[in-house]
Structure formats: structure tokens, C-alpha cells
């Protein structure tokens, strides 16, 4: 079931039951596991792995009127690892080195940066911007018009909302600045701005902005201290800002944040864009 | 893989990998996308779209004893838009103009009215009654024996419970009256009654009834004001009761609530049933 | 699509679209519904039912480097009832009489006891130990390194965390002792220990240990009473410890807890292991 218009690169693996629509490009070394559906106008860059039964280029609403697919391209960057049963809509761009768990949904007109991870069952609605090196864990809901900057961590069952007076048509997306941490099961109300290096505690319900390097907890969430006051339970050492103490999967993995950052400044402005989205 | 007993209407689209069981009726203009499984005794009314790999007429518990399917009919109303990978059990009735997101689960012996929407990943348990024009957003859990009246809005990650002393066999379903709004990530404890036009705030944990037109927030949820005191952040105007300020997708979309409601009174009692379930 | 190395027992049902990999053993009376994927090195014991499109023996991370499957065996015990679209990884062991809802995910290096139930959409991460007769309801997230003892009940949308200072590499798993009850939508913070017969109330956010037979509620969760003070709303009788008042699906279903427990003592030490994991 491969449409004759498909452009298939070298060393591509296509397992049983895969369906490939019109105007699809699949670069070299891509692997499509059992039963993937690649609808029309999807571009998959080299070395990407698409897990069993994932659906790429899912229909937008305009399909359903006359059951014909309009042109809504989807681009999946290089070296993606998309696990099983993801649904990713058209009109969306996913950067390089994307990794997802199972059964993730990403809606149309959303832009996902490079080196992003999204956990099992998470849903990213339309019109979102997700920066680079963002980690969204399992079963999160990222509402329409959310803006998530680089190096943000979002833990399981977090909900990011957008409608100040539901139901309405006037949305106020949440903004999360770089290096902020949103702990498990917390809730961000429409339009709140979480500033750089802030930490939203587990289960917090955030109804107003959270200042830089601030820890908030509770319902409604209140400031309790600076992130610099939090110590590691095992070592007694300071933990936050986390970029000085954690490096797994980060671009400073081979050295440390400061060395890496200084090397960027030497290296030139064009690299700097990695840390301000 | 279409059972010879199936009755298939005109202009039906059946994509690759669809499986159709015994005693299935598919009316005109239905579209079954890739790999749908329509088990026995399913009736799909005209112009409905069934998304890829959805499973209709899923087995009840009695199947597993001897691996034979008993008669548990499922009816899907006209003009449904069921997205991918839904699982809808037998012994259930879904009204007309139903819309669902991806990976929705609806259990047996549940009745869903007309013009209902259910978001991605939501689970509706058995023995529920869902009225007309109800919107249930993503990843909600609607426990067994819930009663949700017409024009109710339920936002992402809401949980509706039913067991006052878990684990037990004596359930107390929640009742939500017409026009009530249950904001994101809130939790309704067993047997609570949310009255007409009430607003349960985001993240609230509701342990007792919520009076008509009342706003509750917090854990445990407490009354903070009347819904009439809430203003739109952009315009400063009153927002609630929402039926006077919001019309997208509603039967009063072409005029306004009052005009529409009055036209019903003129039109006769048989139309009135639309607003009292 | 059955690999020639597969060992298939008698009276096995294999529906259309099933894929069976290398070195798979399927015992007698197993039923594989439409489109199951059984990857390499999976062992399914007798009379188990594998729901449509479930994926057993899912790839671990080491697969993706060179796209070749390493040896990570999965064992599914006798008489399992696994519903549709589950994903269960390799290097995991599932006991007998397992039941799961739809779209459950169970990661690698996790051990699940006998007579366990896991609800629709729940995710059990790696390195967990789940005892016998544990019930985990819908859409729960059980983080890595959790230890859940026998006869524990976990209700919908519960989140069990493990990282005291996210993001980090030093995890502190939660411990839940036998007969404890974790009500809907509650959150357990890293390293907390819930002792025997405790009851975590719905929506509670638990930041420290919960003593035996204690009820906690709120954010942060605080002790409010002993479980023995809770009465059934219908009968006015004491409910907890629940093993004296509830028996459906339990090994004491045919008599009562005390009779059953005493019979174990008479029966010998080898049966006793059922109640201490």
C-alpha cells in the first residue's frame, strides 16, 4: 500500500501493513514498523524510526467535510524515535532527535524544536510552540497556544490550560521560560507566565505568574522559597538551577553547563540561538 | 474480512484491513478508515466516519468465558465523527452528530445523547447517561453511574468518581445538571450533585453539592461567589451563565440563546425536550 | 506472519493480522485477537487472551541503536485477560490471572504478581514490583522503582512519583504496604511509605509517610482519623480495614477474610506467601 508518488530513500525498512499516501518523502535509513499509516504530504527525514501503528499526517477538520485530504504537510526531523501508536497531525513541524513514548498525540499547526521528548499518552494541542531540549513526561495535556521555551521539564500528568472563562473563544496561552521545572500533576491556569528557573511543585495549582528561580506549591500555589535553597536529599548539596547539577541528554553532557555555555559565546552568535528560542 | 450477513448501504467507503462481524448494518455514506474492527451486532447510521483502527461493539465480560460473542448491540447515530483508535462497547447507544478525539473508550450500557463531543483519551465507564450537547474534553474519567445532563462542559483531566468507601459494591453516581461547567483537573466525589449553571473551578476537589450558579474552588472546594460576578478578562463583561455569551456549536449558534429558546416555546413542547434531558 | 521458530500449543486461536516473532512460545488455549504483535522471546501461558493489537515484548532502548532485537524475554502467566492495544515490554514477568483494560503500558524489568488488575490507560514504569491481588484502576502512572505490596487498591488518575529533585538520576521509589487504599487522583511524592491498611483520600497530595490504618486528605495530606472511624453511608457500619467487609475477586470470596486466613495457617506455610509479598 505505497502510493506511486512516494519518494523512498535508500536502506529504508518498511514492515508489513504500512500505508503510504500521496506526495510522501522518506529519507535514507528510515524504519517504519508494522502498520504505520503515513498519510499524504508527510516528509520523514533520515534515520527516523516510526513505531508500530503510528499515524503521521493525521487529517485536520477540513478532511471530514468531503472526505478528501487537503495539503497540510508534516515534517519529522532526522533521527526521530517515535514509539507505537502516536498520532501526529499535518501542518506541524517536529525537529531533529525527537523522542516520544507510546500513544502520543500532537495536533496541527504546532512547532516542536530539536531534541524534544514527549512521554506516553501526552497530548499537545494545536498552535503550540515547543522549544529545544524540552522534556514532557507521560500523560500531560498541553493546551492550545502554549509557549514552552528551551530546556523546560514537565513531569507526568501536568495540565496546561488556556481558556480564562470556559467555554469561550478567547484563549490566553501559558508561557514557560527556559529551565523552568513543572513537577508532576500540577496545573497551570490560562495566561500564567512561569519565569526562568522557577520550580512549580508537585500538585500545585498555579493561578498567577511565578517569578524567576522561585518555588511555588499548594492550591492556590504560593511562593515558599528560592530554588537555590533546595538541597539534594542524598548529598545535601544545592540542586537548582538544575543546569549546573544535571547533564544527561543535555548538550553540555560531555563537560558542564558553564564550559559549554562559554564555548558557545566563543563559537559565535549562531550557536547561541540554541539557548534562546 | 466482511461477514456475509453484513448489510452495507450505498456509497460506503471501506478502507484496507477493516473487519466486519455478524449482523452488522452500515448505512449509506459511512466511511470506515484503515483497520477498523466492527464486531457483531453493530449498527452505524448514515454519513458516519469511523477513524482508523477504532473498535466498535467491543466484547463485554461474558465473551471471555467461552470466547463467543453474545448479543450486545451498539448503535452509532448519524453523522458521527469518531477519530482513530476509539473502543466503544456493545449494549451502548450513541446519538447523532457525535464527535470524538483519539483513543476514547466508552463502556457498555451507557447512553450518549445527540451532539456530544468527547476528547482524546477520555474514558466513559458503564451505566452512564450523557445528555445532549455535552462536551467532555481530553483525558477525563467518567465513572460508572454518572448522570450528565444537557449542555454540560467538562474540561481536561476531570475525574468523576462513584464509590464512597472504596473498594465497595455500592456506588453513588455523580449528577451534573444542565449548563454546569467543570473546569480542568477537578475531581467530583461520589454522589455529589452539581446544580444548573454552577462552575467548578480548575483543580477543585468537590466533596459536597454545589448550588445553582455558584462558583467553587479549592481542596475541599468552597463557594467563593456567584457565577454572575465573573467578568471576561478582555472585555470586562459578564460571562456566566455562559449560554448568553457563547454559541459556537450550540443550537442557538445562528441567533442567541433567548431567541432560540423562545422559538422553542412557540414551536411546541416536543422540541423543548432538547433542553431538559 | 508467524516465525517458524514459534512453538504453538493446541487449541490456540490466531486471528487475522497477528505477527509472531522468533523464539515465541504460546501454550494451549491461548487466543490472540486481530493484529496482535508478539515480538521475540515472549512466552504466553495457557488460556490467556491477548486483545486486538496488543504488542507484547516491546523493544527496549537497545533495539534502536542498530534496529536488532536483543534477548529480553517477557512472560505472561496463565489465564490472562489483556484487552486491546496494551504494550508490554520485554524483561518483564506478569503473573497468573492478570486482567488489564485497554491501552495499558507496562515497561521493562517490572514484576507483576498474580491476580493483578490494571485499568485502561494506566502506565507502569520500569523497575516496579507489584504484588498479588493488586488493583490499579484507570489512567494511573506508577513511576519507576515503586514497590506495591499485595491487596493494594489504587483508583483512577493516581500518580506515584520517584524523583525528589527533578530532573535527577537519584530516584526514591514509593512503598505501599498491603491492604492500603490510594483513592482517585491522589499523588504520592518520592520515597513516601504508605503503611498497611492506610487510606489516602481522593485528591490528596502525600508528602510524608502515612501510618498504619490512618486516613489522610488534603494538600499537603494530613491525618484526619483512623480508618476504623469511617462508616458506610448506606448501612452505618464500619468499612475498614476493608478485607473484613469486601470480598469480590479476593481469595476469601467464598467465605470471609478471617476464615480464609485461618485456613491458610492450618494449610501450611507455603500458602501463607500469598499474603506477604
PDB file of C-alpha atoms in Angstrom, chain A residues 13-262:
ATOM      1  CA  UNK A  13      12.753  -0.553   6.169  1.00  0.00           C
ATOM      2  CA  UNK A  14       9.024  -0.898   5.617  1.00  0.00           C
ATOM      3  CA  UNK A  15       7.344  -3.603   7.672  1.00  0.00           C
ATOM      4  CA  UNK A  16       4.056  -5.363   6.931  1.00  0.00           C
ATOM      5  CA  UNK A  17       0.850  -3.385   6.796  1.00  0.00           C
ATOM      6  CA  UNK A  18       2.396   0.034   6.288  1.00  0.00           C
ATOM      7  CA  UNK A  19       0.319   2.503   4.270  1.00  0.00           C
ATOM      8  CA  UNK A  20       1.980   5.417   2.485  1.00  0.00           C
ATOM      9  CA  UNK A  21      -0.096   8.172   0.885  1.00  0.00           C
ATOM     10  CA  UNK A  22       0.487  10.733  -1.840  1.00  0.00           C
ATOM     11  CA  UNK A  23       3.426  13.063  -2.019  1.00  0.00           C
ATOM     12  CA  UNK A  24       5.349  11.440   0.818  1.00  0.00           C
ATOM     13  CA  UNK A  25       9.127  11.645   1.118  1.00  0.00           C
ATOM     14  CA  UNK A  26      11.024   9.163   3.229  1.00  0.00           C
ATOM     15  CA  UNK A  27      14.745   9.745   3.511  1.00  0.00           C
ATOM     16  CA  UNK A  28      17.503   7.168   3.898  1.00  0.00           C
ATOM     17  CA  UNK A  29      17.653   4.705   6.773  1.00  0.00           C
ATOM     18  CA  UNK A  30      14.127   5.391   7.973  1.00  0.00           C
ATOM     19  CA  UNK A  31      12.372   2.438   9.655  1.00  0.00           C
ATOM     20  CA  UNK A  32       8.580   2.143   9.505  1.00  0.00           C
ATOM     21  CA  UNK A  33       7.369  -0.555  11.849  1.00  0.00           C
ATOM     22  CA  UNK A  34       4.233  -2.700  11.383  1.00  0.00           C
ATOM     23  CA  UNK A  35       1.093  -0.950  10.280  1.00  0.00           C
ATOM     24  CA  UNK A  36       2.226   2.677  10.280  1.00  0.00           C
ATOM     25  CA  UNK A  37      -0.072   4.985   8.350  1.00  0.00           C
ATOM     26  CA  UNK A  38       1.763   7.800   6.625  1.00  0.00           C
ATOM     27  CA  UNK A  39      -0.949   9.988   5.121  1.00  0.00           C
ATOM     28  CA  UNK A  40      -0.385  12.488   2.311  1.00  0.00           C
ATOM     29  CA  UNK A  41       2.292  15.202   2.288  1.00  0.00           C
ATOM     30  CA  UNK A  42       4.478  13.819   5.050  1.00  0.00           C
ATOM     31  CA  UNK A  43       8.254  14.260   4.963  1.00  0.00           C
ATOM     32  CA  UNK A  44      10.309  11.963   7.216  1.00  0.00           C
ATOM     33  CA  UNK A  45      13.975  12.801   7.481  1.00  0.00           C
ATOM     34  CA  UNK A  46      16.820  10.342   7.602  1.00  0.00           C
ATOM     35  CA  UNK A  47      17.380   7.682  10.241  1.00  0.00           C
ATOM     36  CA  UNK A  48      13.988   8.196  11.878  1.00  0.00           C
ATOM     37  CA  UNK A  49      12.157   5.279  13.461  1.00  0.00           C
ATOM     38  CA  UNK A  50       8.363   5.270  13.331  1.00  0.00           C
ATOM     39  CA  UNK A  51       6.802   2.832  15.803  1.00  0.00           C
ATOM     40  CA  UNK A  52       4.126   0.294  15.018  1.00  0.00           C
ATOM     41  CA  UNK A  53       0.744   1.720  14.008  1.00  0.00           C
ATOM     42  CA  UNK A  54       1.704   5.347  14.385  1.00  0.00           C
ATOM     43  CA  UNK A  55      -0.307   7.670  12.177  1.00  0.00           C
ATOM     44  CA  UNK A  56       1.581  10.578  10.617  1.00  0.00           C
ATOM     45  CA  UNK A  57      -0.077  13.469   8.834  1.00  0.00           C
ATOM     46  CA  UNK A  58      -3.435  12.884  10.503  1.00  0.00           C
ATOM     47  CA  UNK A  59      -6.458  14.582   8.973  1.00  0.00           C
ATOM     48  CA  UNK A  60      -7.429  18.085  10.004  1.00  0.00           C
ATOM     49  CA  UNK A  61     -11.063  19.070  10.380  1.00  0.00           C
ATOM     50  CA  UNK A  62     -11.323  20.080   6.722  1.00  0.00           C
ATOM     51  CA  UNK A  63     -10.926  16.451   5.667  1.00  0.00           C
ATOM     52  CA  UNK A  64     -14.242  15.408   7.123  1.00  0.00           C
ATOM     53  CA  UNK A  65     -16.465  17.691   5.041  1.00  0.00           C
ATOM     54  CA  UNK A  66     -15.867  15.887   1.759  1.00  0.00           C
ATOM     55  CA  UNK A  67     -13.509  13.095   2.851  1.00  0.00           C
ATOM     56  CA  UNK A  68     -10.685  14.412   0.722  1.00  0.00           C
ATOM     57  CA  UNK A  69      -7.330  15.307   2.121  1.00  0.00           C
ATOM     58  CA  UNK A  70      -6.174  18.906   1.716  1.00  0.00           C
ATOM     59  CA  UNK A  71      -2.494  19.836   1.720  1.00  0.00           C
ATOM     60  CA  UNK A  72      -1.276  20.001   5.309  1.00  0.00           C
ATOM     61  CA  UNK A  73       2.352  18.936   5.318  1.00  0.00           C
ATOM     62  CA  UNK A  74       4.029  17.309   8.279  1.00  0.00           C
ATOM     63  CA  UNK A  75       7.803  17.267   8.675  1.00  0.00           C
ATOM     64  CA  UNK A  76       9.512  14.822  11.043  1.00  0.00           C
ATOM     65  CA  UNK A  77      13.161  15.742  11.658  1.00  0.00           C
ATOM     66  CA  UNK A  78      16.192  13.473  11.447  1.00  0.00           C
ATOM     67  CA  UNK A  79      16.793  10.674  13.848  1.00  0.00           C
ATOM     68  CA  UNK A  80      13.344  10.645  15.449  1.00  0.00           C
ATOM     69  CA  UNK A  81      12.366   7.797  17.737  1.00  0.00           C
ATOM     70  CA  UNK A  82       8.594   7.729  17.660  1.00  0.00           C
ATOM     71  CA  UNK A  83       7.172   4.784  19.561  1.00  0.00           C
ATOM     72  CA  UNK A  84       3.950   2.939  18.846  1.00  0.00           C
ATOM     73  CA  UNK A  85       0.530   4.412  18.123  1.00  0.00           C
ATOM     74  CA  UNK A  86       1.438   8.094  18.010  1.00  0.00           C
ATOM     75  CA  UNK A  87      -0.910  10.368  16.070  1.00  0.00           C
ATOM     76  CA  UNK A  88       0.750  13.460  14.611  1.00  0.00           C
ATOM     77  CA  UNK A  89      -1.322  15.858  12.526  1.00  0.00           C
ATOM     78  CA  UNK A  90      -0.494  17.716   9.366  1.00  0.00           C
ATOM     79  CA  UNK A  91       0.694  21.352   9.295  1.00  0.00           C
ATOM     80  CA  UNK A  92       3.153  20.531  12.040  1.00  0.00           C
ATOM     81  CA  UNK A  93       6.942  20.528  12.187  1.00  0.00           C
ATOM     82  CA  UNK A  94       8.933  18.272  14.508  1.00  0.00           C
ATOM     83  CA  UNK A  95      12.667  18.990  14.926  1.00  0.00           C
ATOM     84  CA  UNK A  96      15.585  16.564  14.906  1.00  0.00           C
ATOM     85  CA  UNK A  97      16.227  13.892  17.533  1.00  0.00           C
ATOM     86  CA  UNK A  98      12.630  13.851  18.694  1.00  0.00           C
ATOM     87  CA  UNK A  99      11.725  11.007  21.032  1.00  0.00           C
ATOM     88  CA  UNK A 100       8.230  10.003  22.039  1.00  0.00           C
ATOM     89  CA  UNK A 101       6.615   7.319  24.153  1.00  0.00           C
ATOM     90  CA  UNK A 102       3.525   5.362  23.150  1.00  0.00           C
ATOM     91  CA  UNK A 103       0.186   6.805  22.079  1.00  0.00           C
ATOM     92  CA  UNK A 104       1.264  10.443  21.956  1.00  0.00           C
ATOM     93  CA  UNK A 105      -0.979  12.939  20.132  1.00  0.00           C
ATOM     94  CA  UNK A 106       0.376  16.109  18.531  1.00  0.00           C
ATOM     95  CA  UNK A 107      -2.137  18.351  16.808  1.00  0.00           C
ATOM     96  CA  UNK A 108      -1.846  20.614  13.762  1.00  0.00           C
ATOM     97  CA  UNK A 109      -0.023  23.961  13.474  1.00  0.00           C
ATOM     98  CA  UNK A 110       2.318  23.136  16.320  1.00  0.00           C
ATOM     99  CA  UNK A 111       6.078  23.585  16.125  1.00  0.00           C
ATOM    100  CA  UNK A 112       8.338  21.308  18.114  1.00  0.00           C
ATOM    101  CA  UNK A 113      12.057  22.114  18.377  1.00  0.00           C
ATOM    102  CA  UNK A 114      15.069  19.799  18.355  1.00  0.00           C
ATOM    103  CA  UNK A 115      15.927  17.179  20.966  1.00  0.00           C
ATOM    104  CA  UNK A 116      12.450  17.181  22.459  1.00  0.00           C
ATOM    105  CA  UNK A 117      10.988  14.233  24.343  1.00  0.00           C
ATOM    106  CA  UNK A 118       7.287  13.599  24.881  1.00  0.00           C
ATOM    107  CA  UNK A 119       6.088  10.771  27.119  1.00  0.00           C
ATOM    108  CA  UNK A 120       3.445   8.104  26.682  1.00  0.00           C
ATOM    109  CA  UNK A 121      -0.142   9.374  26.303  1.00  0.00           C
ATOM    110  CA  UNK A 122       0.745  13.053  26.310  1.00  0.00           C
ATOM    111  CA  UNK A 123      -1.365  15.356  24.179  1.00  0.00           C
ATOM    112  CA  UNK A 124      -0.024  18.532  22.628  1.00  0.00           C
ATOM    113  CA  UNK A 125      -2.798  20.643  21.190  1.00  0.00           C
ATOM    114  CA  UNK A 126      -2.618  22.907  18.186  1.00  0.00           C
ATOM    115  CA  UNK A 127      -0.864  26.262  17.884  1.00  0.00           C
ATOM    116  CA  UNK A 128       1.799  25.400  20.452  1.00  0.00           C
ATOM    117  CA  UNK A 129       5.458  26.288  20.273  1.00  0.00           C
ATOM    118  CA  UNK A 130       7.807  23.910  21.997  1.00  0.00           C
ATOM    119  CA  UNK A 131      11.495  24.868  22.178  1.00  0.00           C
ATOM    120  CA  UNK A 132      14.618  22.710  22.065  1.00  0.00           C
ATOM    121  CA  UNK A 133      15.628  20.154  24.699  1.00  0.00           C
ATOM    122  CA  UNK A 134      12.172  20.236  26.246  1.00  0.00           C
ATOM    123  CA  UNK A 135      11.092  17.133  28.161  1.00  0.00           C
ATOM    124  CA  UNK A 136       7.388  16.497  28.569  1.00  0.00           C
ATOM    125  CA  UNK A 137       6.739  13.337  30.556  1.00  0.00           C
ATOM    126  CA  UNK A 138       3.769  10.938  30.475  1.00  0.00           C
ATOM    127  CA  UNK A 139       0.138  11.865  30.179  1.00  0.00           C
ATOM    128  CA  UNK A 140       0.473  15.630  30.094  1.00  0.00           C
ATOM    129  CA  UNK A 141      -2.032  17.884  28.398  1.00  0.00           C
ATOM    130  CA  UNK A 142      -0.535  20.957  26.734  1.00  0.00           C
ATOM    131  CA  UNK A 143      -3.399  23.223  25.702  1.00  0.00           C
ATOM    132  CA  UNK A 144      -3.620  25.269  22.518  1.00  0.00           C
ATOM    133  CA  UNK A 145      -1.412  28.356  22.262  1.00  0.00           C
ATOM    134  CA  UNK A 146       1.095  27.250  24.904  1.00  0.00           C
ATOM    135  CA  UNK A 147       4.624  28.568  24.535  1.00  0.00           C
ATOM    136  CA  UNK A 148       7.282  26.369  26.101  1.00  0.00           C
ATOM    137  CA  UNK A 149      10.859  27.571  25.845  1.00  0.00           C
ATOM    138  CA  UNK A 150      14.097  25.582  25.678  1.00  0.00           C
ATOM    139  CA  UNK A 151      15.221  23.233  28.452  1.00  0.00           C
ATOM    140  CA  UNK A 152      11.870  23.097  30.206  1.00  0.00           C
ATOM    141  CA  UNK A 153      10.928  19.957  32.142  1.00  0.00           C
ATOM    142  CA  UNK A 154       7.310  18.939  32.522  1.00  0.00           C
ATOM    143  CA  UNK A 155       6.556  15.875  34.635  1.00  0.00           C
ATOM    144  CA  UNK A 156       3.687  13.333  34.498  1.00  0.00           C
ATOM    145  CA  UNK A 157       0.022  14.370  34.459  1.00  0.00           C
ATOM    146  CA  UNK A 158       0.669  18.115  34.176  1.00  0.00           C
ATOM    147  CA  UNK A 159      -2.155  20.126  32.607  1.00  0.00           C
ATOM    148  CA  UNK A 160      -1.532  23.421  30.841  1.00  0.00           C
ATOM    149  CA  UNK A 161      -4.798  25.303  30.205  1.00  0.00           C
ATOM    150  CA  UNK A 162      -5.746  28.298  28.080  1.00  0.00           C
ATOM    151  CA  UNK A 163      -9.345  29.418  28.498  1.00  0.00           C
ATOM    152  CA  UNK A 164      -9.871  32.002  31.267  1.00  0.00           C
ATOM    153  CA  UNK A 165     -13.659  31.744  31.136  1.00  0.00           C
ATOM    154  CA  UNK A 166     -14.586  28.362  29.722  1.00  0.00           C
ATOM    155  CA  UNK A 167     -16.260  27.871  27.359  1.00  0.00           C
ATOM    156  CA  UNK A 168     -15.017  30.791  25.278  1.00  0.00           C
ATOM    157  CA  UNK A 169     -13.195  31.602  22.060  1.00  0.00           C
ATOM    158  CA  UNK A 170     -10.629  33.936  23.587  1.00  0.00           C
ATOM    159  CA  UNK A 171      -7.645  31.930  24.725  1.00  0.00           C
ATOM    160  CA  UNK A 172      -4.707  33.008  26.856  1.00  0.00           C
ATOM    161  CA  UNK A 173      -1.859  30.586  26.401  1.00  0.00           C
ATOM    162  CA  UNK A 174       0.633  29.811  29.152  1.00  0.00           C
ATOM    163  CA  UNK A 175       4.285  30.830  28.776  1.00  0.00           C
ATOM    164  CA  UNK A 176       7.020  28.740  30.366  1.00  0.00           C
ATOM    165  CA  UNK A 177      10.519  30.166  30.236  1.00  0.00           C
ATOM    166  CA  UNK A 178      13.757  28.274  29.822  1.00  0.00           C
ATOM    167  CA  UNK A 179      14.993  25.905  32.514  1.00  0.00           C
ATOM    168  CA  UNK A 180      11.733  26.004  34.449  1.00  0.00           C
ATOM    169  CA  UNK A 181      10.506  22.779  36.044  1.00  0.00           C
ATOM    170  CA  UNK A 182       6.834  21.855  36.281  1.00  0.00           C
ATOM    171  CA  UNK A 183       6.543  18.942  38.693  1.00  0.00           C
ATOM    172  CA  UNK A 184       4.049  16.078  38.474  1.00  0.00           C
ATOM    173  CA  UNK A 185       0.305  16.599  38.438  1.00  0.00           C
ATOM    174  CA  UNK A 186       0.461  20.370  38.628  1.00  0.00           C
ATOM    175  CA  UNK A 187      -1.970  22.638  36.780  1.00  0.00           C
ATOM    176  CA  UNK A 188      -1.184  25.929  35.092  1.00  0.00           C
ATOM    177  CA  UNK A 189      -4.123  28.281  34.662  1.00  0.00           C
ATOM    178  CA  UNK A 190      -4.633  30.319  31.484  1.00  0.00           C
ATOM    179  CA  UNK A 191      -2.112  33.005  30.741  1.00  0.00           C
ATOM    180  CA  UNK A 192       0.265  32.397  33.625  1.00  0.00           C
ATOM    181  CA  UNK A 193       3.919  33.051  32.932  1.00  0.00           C
ATOM    182  CA  UNK A 194       6.450  30.785  34.601  1.00  0.00           C
ATOM    183  CA  UNK A 195       9.794  32.562  34.567  1.00  0.00           C
ATOM    184  CA  UNK A 196      13.262  31.126  34.066  1.00  0.00           C
ATOM    185  CA  UNK A 197      14.480  28.500  36.512  1.00  0.00           C
ATOM    186  CA  UNK A 198      11.240  28.540  38.501  1.00  0.00           C
ATOM    187  CA  UNK A 199      10.020  25.314  40.081  1.00  0.00           C
ATOM    188  CA  UNK A 200       6.305  24.528  40.253  1.00  0.00           C
ATOM    189  CA  UNK A 201       5.907  21.910  42.976  1.00  0.00           C
ATOM    190  CA  UNK A 202       4.071  18.632  42.506  1.00  0.00           C
ATOM    191  CA  UNK A 203       0.306  19.043  42.528  1.00  0.00           C
ATOM    192  CA  UNK A 204       0.443  22.840  42.621  1.00  0.00           C
ATOM    193  CA  UNK A 205      -2.378  24.821  41.060  1.00  0.00           C
ATOM    194  CA  UNK A 206      -0.805  27.913  39.603  1.00  0.00           C
ATOM    195  CA  UNK A 207      -3.158  30.861  39.225  1.00  0.00           C
ATOM    196  CA  UNK A 208      -0.642  33.684  38.770  1.00  0.00           C
ATOM    197  CA  UNK A 209       2.847  34.254  37.399  1.00  0.00           C
ATOM    198  CA  UNK A 210       5.811  32.557  39.064  1.00  0.00           C
ATOM    199  CA  UNK A 211       8.935  34.677  39.366  1.00  0.00           C
ATOM    200  CA  UNK A 212      12.404  33.618  38.261  1.00  0.00           C
ATOM    201  CA  UNK A 213      14.105  30.994  40.464  1.00  0.00           C
ATOM    202  CA  UNK A 214      11.042  30.742  42.702  1.00  0.00           C
ATOM    203  CA  UNK A 215       9.444  27.629  44.175  1.00  0.00           C
ATOM    204  CA  UNK A 216       5.653  27.540  44.459  1.00  0.00           C
ATOM    205  CA  UNK A 217       3.445  24.829  45.974  1.00  0.00           C
ATOM    206  CA  UNK A 218      -0.176  24.342  47.020  1.00  0.00           C
ATOM    207  CA  UNK A 219      -3.659  25.272  45.883  1.00  0.00           C
ATOM    208  CA  UNK A 220      -3.559  28.074  45.006  1.00  0.00           C
ATOM    209  CA  UNK A 221       0.210  27.882  44.537  1.00  0.00           C
ATOM    210  CA  UNK A 222       2.217  30.190  46.801  1.00  0.00           C
ATOM    211  CA  UNK A 223       5.884  31.044  46.855  1.00  0.00           C
ATOM    212  CA  UNK A 224       7.748  29.164  49.554  1.00  0.00           C
ATOM    213  CA  UNK A 225      11.419  29.794  48.819  1.00  0.00           C
ATOM    214  CA  UNK A 226      14.084  30.316  46.191  1.00  0.00           C
ATOM    215  CA  UNK A 227      15.129  27.285  44.167  1.00  0.00           C
ATOM    216  CA  UNK A 228      18.644  27.806  45.479  1.00  0.00           C
ATOM    217  CA  UNK A 229      17.504  26.712  48.940  1.00  0.00           C
ATOM    218  CA  UNK A 230      16.586  23.190  47.854  1.00  0.00           C
ATOM    219  CA  UNK A 231      19.148  20.534  48.715  1.00  0.00           C
ATOM    220  CA  UNK A 232      19.649  17.053  47.376  1.00  0.00           C
ATOM    221  CA  UNK A 233      18.344  14.571  49.963  1.00  0.00           C
ATOM    222  CA  UNK A 234      21.273  12.235  49.419  1.00  0.00           C
ATOM    223  CA  UNK A 235      24.206  14.652  49.272  1.00  0.00           C
ATOM    224  CA  UNK A 236      22.956  17.804  50.978  1.00  0.00           C
ATOM    225  CA  UNK A 237      24.172  19.851  48.025  1.00  0.00           C
ATOM    226  CA  UNK A 238      22.222  22.522  46.178  1.00  0.00           C
ATOM    227  CA  UNK A 239      20.297  21.208  43.199  1.00  0.00           C
ATOM    228  CA  UNK A 240      18.920  24.226  41.397  1.00  0.00           C
ATOM    229  CA  UNK A 241      19.258  25.848  38.934  1.00  0.00           C
ATOM    230  CA  UNK A 242      19.414  22.296  37.651  1.00  0.00           C
ATOM    231  CA  UNK A 243      21.626  23.035  34.661  1.00  0.00           C
ATOM    232  CA  UNK A 244      24.627  23.151  36.981  1.00  0.00           C
ATOM    233  CA  UNK A 245      23.875  19.730  38.509  1.00  0.00           C
ATOM    234  CA  UNK A 246      22.253  17.642  35.770  1.00  0.00           C
ATOM    235  CA  UNK A 247      23.596  16.844  32.335  1.00  0.00           C
ATOM    236  CA  UNK A 248      22.156  13.585  30.992  1.00  0.00           C
ATOM    237  CA  UNK A 249      20.931  14.148  27.459  1.00  0.00           C
ATOM    238  CA  UNK A 250      21.866  17.819  27.524  1.00  0.00           C
ATOM    239  CA  UNK A 251      24.301  19.474  25.094  1.00  0.00           C
ATOM    240  CA  UNK A 252      26.701  20.015  27.997  1.00  0.00           C
ATOM    241  CA  UNK A 253      26.689  16.291  28.768  1.00  0.00           C
ATOM    242  CA  UNK A 254      30.388  15.897  27.931  1.00  0.00           C
ATOM    243  CA  UNK A 255      31.605  18.780  30.129  1.00  0.00           C
ATOM    244  CA  UNK A 256      29.407  21.037  32.248  1.00  0.00           C
ATOM    245  CA  UNK A 257      26.946  23.816  31.660  1.00  0.00           C
ATOM    246  CA  UNK A 258      29.362  26.697  32.153  1.00  0.00           C
ATOM    247  CA  UNK A 259      32.083  25.278  29.960  1.00  0.00           C
ATOM    248  CA  UNK A 260      29.569  24.515  27.295  1.00  0.00           C
ATOM    249  CA  UNK A 261      27.930  27.912  27.516  1.00  0.00           C
ATOM    250  CA  UNK A 262      31.243  29.737  27.336  1.00  0.00           C
TER     251      UNK A 262
END
